[in-house]
PDB file of C-alpha atoms in Angstrom:
ATOM      1  CA  MET A  28     109.630  83.747 122.778  1.00 45.00           C
ATOM      2  CA  ALA A  29     109.616  87.253 124.132  1.00 43.00           C
ATOM      3  CA  VAL A  30     109.037  90.003 121.756  1.00 43.00           C
ATOM      4  CA  ALA A  31     110.083  93.597 121.897  1.00 40.00           C
ATOM      5  CA  ALA A  32     107.437  96.113 123.029  1.00 37.00           C
ATOM      6  CA  ALA A  33     105.998  98.198 119.921  1.00 35.00           C
ATOM      7  CA  ALA A  34     107.941 101.152 120.914  1.00 33.00           C
ATOM      8  CA  VAL A  35     111.152  99.459 121.424  1.00 32.00           C
ATOM      9  CA  MET A  36     113.290  98.816 118.285  1.00 32.00           C
ATOM     10  CA  ALA A  37     116.429  96.930 117.827  1.00 33.00           C
ATOM     11  CA  GLY A  38     119.356  99.421 117.382  1.00 34.00           C
ATOM     12  CA  CYS A  39     117.333 102.444 118.739  1.00 33.00           C
ATOM     13  CA  SER A  40     119.579 104.637 121.086  1.00 30.00           C
ATOM     14  CA  SER A  41     118.518 106.484 124.244  1.00 32.00           C
ATOM     15  CA  THR A  42     121.700 108.419 124.513  1.00 35.00           C
ATOM     16  CA  GLY A  43     119.764 111.701 123.423  1.00 37.00           C
ATOM     17  CA  THR A  44     121.576 112.149 120.200  1.00 35.00           C
ATOM     18  CA  SER A  45     119.497 113.621 117.458  1.00 35.00           C
ATOM     19  CA  ALA A  46     118.350 111.246 114.712  1.00 35.00           C
ATOM     20  CA  ALA A  47     118.700 111.863 111.114  1.00 34.00           C
ATOM     21  CA  PRO A  48     115.345 113.098 109.364  1.00 35.00           C
ATOM     22  CA  ALA A  49     113.056 109.949 108.608  1.00 37.00           C
ATOM     23  CA  PRO A  50     113.112 108.887 104.877  1.00 39.00           C
ATOM     24  CA  ALA A  51     110.428 110.871 102.865  1.00 44.00           C
ATOM     25  CA  ALA A  52     107.404 108.899 101.698  1.00 45.00           C
ATOM     26  CA  PRO A  53     106.710 109.060  97.972  1.00 45.00           C
ATOM     27  CA  ALA A  54     103.961 111.754  97.111  1.00 46.00           C
ATOM     28  CA  ASN A  55     101.390 109.140  96.749  1.00 45.00           C
ATOM     29  CA  ALA A  56     102.090 107.240  99.988  1.00 43.00           C
ATOM     30  CA  THR A  57      99.293 107.097 102.578  1.00 43.00           C
ATOM     31  CA  PRO A  58      99.898 107.240 106.387  1.00 40.00           C
ATOM     32  CA  SER A  59      99.332 103.543 106.604  1.00 43.00           C
ATOM     33  CA  VAL A  60     101.903 102.916 103.932  1.00 43.00           C
ATOM     34  CA  VAL A  61     104.414 104.857 106.002  1.00 41.00           C
ATOM     35  CA  ALA A  62     103.714 102.913 109.279  1.00 43.00           C
ATOM     36  CA  LEU A  63     104.094  99.658 107.284  1.00 47.00           C
ATOM     37  CA  SER A  64     107.685 100.369 106.463  1.00 50.00           C
ATOM     38  CA  GLY A  65     108.385  98.330 109.595  1.00 56.00           C
ATOM     39  CA  ALA A  66     108.982 101.232 111.941  1.00 59.00           C
ATOM     40  CA  ASP A  67     106.844 102.410 114.908  1.00 58.00           C
ATOM     41  CA  SER A  68     107.561 106.178 114.723  1.00 60.00           C
ATOM     42  CA  ALA A  69     109.531 108.793 112.665  1.00 65.00           C
ATOM     43  CA  ALA A  70     112.546 108.356 114.941  1.00 68.00           C
ATOM     44  CA  ASP A  71     112.566 104.417 114.570  1.00 69.00           C
ATOM     45  CA  ALA A  72     112.160 105.015 110.756  1.00 72.00           C
ATOM     46  CA  ALA A  73     115.284 107.164 110.873  1.00 75.00           C
ATOM     47  CA  ASN A  74     117.178 104.613 112.818  1.00 79.00           C
ATOM     48  CA  ASP A  75     116.262 101.911 110.480  1.00 82.00           C
ATOM     49  CA  GLU A  76     117.146 104.069 107.527  1.00 85.00           C
ATOM     50  CA  ASN A  77     120.681 104.660 109.201  1.00 86.00           C
ATOM     51  CA  ASP A  78     121.039 100.985 109.908  1.00 87.00           C
ATOM     52  CA  ILE A  79     120.289  99.883 106.071  1.00 90.00           C
ATOM     53  CA  LYS A  80     122.826 102.546 104.844  1.00 91.00           C
ATOM     54  CA  SER A  81     125.415 101.086 107.206  1.00 91.00           C
ATOM     55  CA  ALA A  82     124.673  97.557 106.103  1.00 92.00           C
ATOM     56  CA  ALA A  83     125.143  98.882 102.335  1.00 93.00           C
ATOM     57  CA  LYS A  84     128.419 100.360 103.081  1.00 95.00           C
ATOM     58  CA  ARG A  85     129.534  97.272 105.061  1.00 94.00           C
ATOM     59  CA  VAL A  86     128.761  94.829 102.404  1.00 94.00           C
ATOM     60  CA  GLY A  87     129.485  96.968  99.279  1.00 96.00           C
ATOM     61  CA  VAL A  88     126.083  96.713  97.418  1.00 95.00           C
ATOM     62  CA  PRO A  89     123.189  99.134  97.375  1.00 96.00           C
ATOM     63  CA  GLU A  90     120.061  98.585  99.701  1.00 95.00           C
ATOM     64  CA  CYS A  91     117.260  96.861  97.941  1.00 95.00           C
ATOM     65  CA  LYS A  92     114.703  99.530  97.027  1.00 93.00           C
ATOM     66  CA  HIS A  93     112.168  97.367  95.579  1.00 95.00           C
ATOM     67  CA  LEU A  94     111.221  93.660  96.570  1.00 96.00           C
ATOM     68  CA  ASP A  95     108.390  91.338  95.404  1.00 96.00           C
ATOM     69  CA  THR A  96     106.188  89.822  98.105  1.00 96.00           C
ATOM     70  CA  GLU A  97     104.498  86.604  98.371  1.00 95.00           C
ATOM     71  CA  ILE A  98     102.843  84.316 101.000  1.00 94.00           C
ATOM     72  CA  VAL A  99     104.555  80.813 100.838  1.00 88.00           C
ATOM     73  CA  PRO A 100     103.527  77.515 102.678  1.00 71.00           C
ATOM     74  CA  ASP A 101     105.678  76.940 105.859  1.00 64.00           C
ATOM     75  CA  THR A 102     106.012  73.598 107.633  1.00 58.00           C
ATOM     76  CA  GLY A 103     107.867  75.127 110.687  1.00 57.00           C
ATOM     77  CA  SER A 104     111.272  74.429 111.815  1.00 55.00           C
ATOM     78  CA  PRO A 105     111.948  71.773 114.571  1.00 49.00           C
ATOM     79  CA  ALA A 106     114.370  73.987 116.243  1.00 50.00           C
ATOM     80  CA  ASP A 107     111.832  76.805 116.538  1.00 62.00           C
ATOM     81  CA  PRO A 108     108.305  75.359 116.907  1.00 59.00           C
ATOM     82  CA  PRO A 109     105.480  77.669 117.747  1.00 67.00           C
ATOM     83  CA  ALA A 110     103.824  77.419 121.114  1.00 71.00           C
ATOM     84  CA  ASP A 111     100.479  75.663 121.631  1.00 78.00           C
ATOM     85  CA  GLY A 112      97.833  77.938 119.669  1.00 86.00           C
ATOM     86  CA  GLN A 113     100.492  79.583 117.577  1.00 91.00           C
ATOM     87  CA  PHE A 114     100.937  79.160 113.973  1.00 91.00           C
ATOM     88  CA  ARG A 115     103.288  80.477 111.294  1.00 91.00           C
ATOM     89  CA  VAL A 116     102.937  82.152 107.865  1.00 93.00           C
ATOM     90  CA  LYS A 117     106.266  82.663 105.934  1.00 94.00           C
ATOM     91  CA  LEU A 118     106.623  86.045 103.981  1.00 96.00           C
ATOM     92  CA  ALA A 119     109.077  85.956 100.998  1.00 96.00           C
ATOM     93  CA  PHE A 120     110.563  88.904  99.387  1.00 96.00           C
ATOM     94  CA  THR A 121     112.166  88.426  95.883  1.00 96.00           C
ATOM     95  CA  ASN A 122     114.795  90.840  94.340  1.00 97.00           C
ATOM     96  CA  PRO A 123     113.622  91.665  90.690  1.00 96.00           C
ATOM     97  CA  GLY A 124     116.483  93.995  90.098  1.00 95.00           C
ATOM     98  CA  GLN A 125     120.216  94.184  90.669  1.00 96.00           C
ATOM     99  CA  LYS A 126     122.268  92.964  93.633  1.00 97.00           C
ATOM    100  CA  CYS A 127     121.261  94.427  96.817  1.00 97.00           C
ATOM    101  CA  VAL A 128     121.151  94.070 100.487  1.00 97.00           C
ATOM    102  CA  VAL A 129     118.294  93.972 102.781  1.00 96.00           C
ATOM    103  CA  ARG A 130     118.119  94.171 106.619  1.00 95.00           C
ATOM    104  CA  GLY A 131     115.484  94.191 109.270  1.00 93.00           C
ATOM    105  CA  PHE A 132     111.873  93.665 109.659  1.00 93.00           C
ATOM    106  CA  PRO A 133     108.938  93.896 107.239  1.00 94.00           C
ATOM    107  CA  GLY A 134     105.962  95.944 107.982  1.00 93.00           C
ATOM    108  CA  PHE A 135     102.868  93.706 108.557  1.00 95.00           C
ATOM    109  CA  ARG A 136      99.184  94.769 109.505  1.00 95.00           C
ATOM    110  CA  PHE A 137      96.072  92.925 110.020  1.00 97.00           C
ATOM    111  CA  ASP A 138      92.952  94.579 108.650  1.00 97.00           C
ATOM    112  CA  GLY A 139      89.819  93.081 110.575  1.00 97.00           C
ATOM    113  CA  GLU A 140      86.304  92.770 109.164  1.00 97.00           C
ATOM    114  CA  ASP A 141      85.291  95.078 112.010  1.00 97.00           C
ATOM    115  CA  GLY A 142      86.967  98.059 110.320  1.00 97.00           C
ATOM    116  CA  THR A 143      89.815  98.036 112.916  1.00 97.00           C
ATOM    117  CA  SER A 144      93.637  97.214 112.245  1.00 96.00           C
ATOM    118  CA  TRP A 145      96.663  95.840 113.935  1.00 95.00           C
ATOM    119  CA  ASP A 146     100.144  96.797 113.239  1.00 93.00           C
ATOM    120  CA  VAL A 147     102.137  93.636 114.673  1.00 93.00           C
ATOM    121  CA  VAL A 148     105.208  94.074 116.877  1.00 91.00           C
ATOM    122  CA  ARG A 149     108.804  92.796 116.095  1.00 91.00           C
ATOM    123  CA  THR A 150     110.738  90.008 117.831  1.00 91.00           C
ATOM    124  CA  ASN A 151     113.913  90.735 119.788  1.00 90.00           C
ATOM    125  CA  GLU A 152     115.806  88.575 117.118  1.00 93.00           C
ATOM    126  CA  PRO A 153     118.922  90.298 115.760  1.00 93.00           C
ATOM    127  CA  LYS A 154     118.865  91.837 112.462  1.00 93.00           C
ATOM    128  CA  LEU A 155     121.308  90.312 109.640  1.00 94.00           C
ATOM    129  CA  ASP A 156     122.597  91.646 106.446  1.00 96.00           C
ATOM    130  CA  VAL A 157     120.917  89.622 103.603  1.00 96.00           C
ATOM    131  CA  VAL A 158     122.629  89.913 100.265  1.00 97.00           C
ATOM    132  CA  LEU A 159     120.305  89.209  97.274  1.00 97.00           C
ATOM    133  CA  GLU A 160     121.435  88.420  93.661  1.00 97.00           C
ATOM    134  CA  PRO A 161     118.948  89.106  91.037  1.00 97.00           C
ATOM    135  CA  GLY A 162     116.021  86.587  91.464  1.00 96.00           C
ATOM    136  CA  ASP A 163     117.053  85.682  95.090  1.00 96.00           C
ATOM    137  CA  ARG A 164     114.575  85.778  98.017  1.00 95.00           C
ATOM    138  CA  THR A 165     114.655  86.558 101.640  1.00 96.00           C
ATOM    139  CA  THR A 166     111.895  85.495 104.104  1.00 95.00           C
ATOM    140  CA  ALA A 167     110.422  86.395 107.454  1.00 96.00           C
ATOM    141  CA  ASN A 168     108.186  84.578 109.626  1.00 94.00           C
ATOM    142  CA  LEU A 169     104.575  85.802 111.007  1.00 94.00           C
ATOM    143  CA  THR A 170     103.976  83.960 114.114  1.00 93.00           C
ATOM    144  CA  TYR A 171     100.224  84.342 115.124  1.00 94.00           C
ATOM    145  CA  LEU A 172      98.005  83.302 117.972  1.00 94.00           C
ATOM    146  CA  ALA A 173      94.890  81.658 116.816  1.00 94.00           C
ATOM    147  CA  SER A 174      91.537  81.833 118.379  1.00 95.00           C
ATOM    148  CA  ASP A 175      88.086  80.230 118.426  1.00 93.00           C
ATOM    149  CA  GLU A 176      86.005  81.350 115.425  1.00 92.00           C
ATOM    150  CA  GLY A 177      83.008  82.406 117.726  1.00 93.00           C
ATOM    151  CA  THR A 178      85.141  84.558 119.952  1.00 93.00           C
ATOM    152  CA  GLY A 179      88.240  85.592 118.021  1.00 96.00           C
ATOM    153  CA  TRP A 180      88.939  88.605 115.784  1.00 97.00           C
ATOM    154  CA  HIS A 181      88.062  87.985 112.156  1.00 97.00           C
ATOM    155  CA  VAL A 182      90.717  89.179 109.767  1.00 97.00           C
ATOM    156  CA  LYS A 183      89.884  90.389 106.397  1.00 98.00           C
ATOM    157  CA  SER A 184      93.254  90.955 104.875  1.00 97.00           C
ATOM    158  CA  ILE A 185      96.969  91.519 105.708  1.00 97.00           C
ATOM    159  CA  ALA A 186      99.160  94.361 104.280  1.00 96.00           C
ATOM    160  CA  VAL A 187     102.960  93.425 103.984  1.00 96.00           C
ATOM    161  CA  THR A 188     105.772  95.869 103.277  1.00 94.00           C
ATOM    162  CA  PRO A 189     109.339  94.600 102.694  1.00 94.00           C
ATOM    163  CA  PRO A 190     111.927  96.313 104.876  1.00 93.00           C
ATOM    164  CA  HIS A 191     113.076  99.899 103.685  1.00 89.00           C
ATOM    165  CA  THR A 192     110.643 100.077 100.829  1.00 89.00           C
ATOM    166  CA  TYR A 193     107.117 101.316 100.282  1.00 87.00           C
ATOM    167  CA  ASP A 194     106.001  98.233  97.966  1.00 90.00           C
ATOM    168  CA  THR A 195     103.156  97.404 100.253  1.00 93.00           C
ATOM    169  CA  ARG A 196     100.884  94.657  98.899  1.00 95.00           C
ATOM    170  CA  THR A 197      97.490  93.453 100.273  1.00 96.00           C
ATOM    171  CA  PHE A 198      96.662  89.749 100.556  1.00 97.00           C
ATOM    172  CA  PRO A 199      93.373  88.130 101.865  1.00 97.00           C
ATOM    173  CA  TRP A 200      93.707  86.367 105.146  1.00 96.00           C
ATOM    174  CA  LYS A 201      92.644  82.684 105.033  1.00 93.00           C
ATOM    175  CA  GLU A 202      93.943  81.366 108.229  1.00 93.00           C
ATOM    176  CA  GLY A 203      90.724  81.832 110.501  1.00 94.00           C
ATOM    177  CA  ALA A 204      90.229  83.975 113.480  1.00 96.00           C
ATOM    178  CA  ILE A 205      93.143  85.118 115.714  1.00 96.00           C
ATOM    179  CA  LEU A 206      93.466  86.522 119.190  1.00 96.00           C
ATOM    180  CA  LYS A 207      93.773  90.357 118.875  1.00 96.00           C
ATOM    181  CA  GLN A 208      96.265  91.458 121.586  1.00 94.00           C
ATOM    182  CA  ASP A 209      97.122  94.857 120.080  1.00 91.00           C
ATOM    183  CA  GLY A 210      97.568  96.422 123.710  1.00 88.00           C
ATOM    184  CA  ALA A 211      99.797  93.691 125.035  1.00 89.00           C
ATOM    185  CA  THR A 212     103.330  94.146 125.808  1.00 87.00           C
ATOM    186  CA  HIS A 213     104.263  90.665 124.908  1.00 89.00           C
ATOM    187  CA  PRO A 214     101.552  89.283 122.387  1.00 93.00           C
ATOM    188  CA  GLY A 215     101.513  85.793 120.977  1.00 93.00           C
ATOM    189  CA  THR A 216     101.668  87.494 117.406  1.00 95.00           C
ATOM    190  CA  TYR A 217     104.808  88.983 116.111  1.00 94.00           C
ATOM    191  CA  ILE A 218     106.968  89.416 112.923  1.00 94.00           C
ATOM    192  CA  SER A 219     110.652  88.085 112.627  1.00 94.00           C
ATOM    193  CA  PRO A 220     113.410  89.810 110.718  1.00 95.00           C
ATOM    194  CA  VAL A 221     114.358  88.938 107.327  1.00 96.00           C
ATOM    195  CA  ARG A 222     116.730  85.915 106.784  1.00 94.00           C
ATOM    196  CA  ALA A 223     118.482  84.167 103.859  1.00 88.00           C
ATOM    197  CA  GLY A 224     115.796  82.576 101.634  1.00 70.00           C
ATOM    198  CA  ARG A 225     114.596  79.126 102.443  1.00 62.00           C
TER     199      ARG A 225
END
């Protein structure tokens, strides 16, 4: 599956019109948390912010400001199997509050045992409005390219942020070594947009 390059975001415009200011981070947010909001730059973050505000107006419910994150087992879908060497991890985001809408991509970062990090690129799949009742969940897939333990990149932990939030959570990585392709235009590791929970 082709993926969008890190600097190209769904819904971005190249018409030269000025973007709205990027959403302000909480006072205690670190730069890595801001990056994990799922955007690659301040302009992309502004476009994402405009996108979710439009979704909230379209469906008539507020945007989700807080979502609880968990990693859940994923058996894959026969209609969309990963390629050889690729595996999938499912990310689930549960609404702990009032009815709201979420749209777009979670932020996802690998943190390696060597002290380096990798913010994963987005796929080119379309974004959808996902309305969540209290207790409902939405999911996104991380597809990653595994590697040999002797030569691959060893990941210590992952950091995940639901779309349009600063609710970053860190989880230990238990899936083994991966092929680090942080300079690739079309890496074999990428994150999908959220979809209705399943």
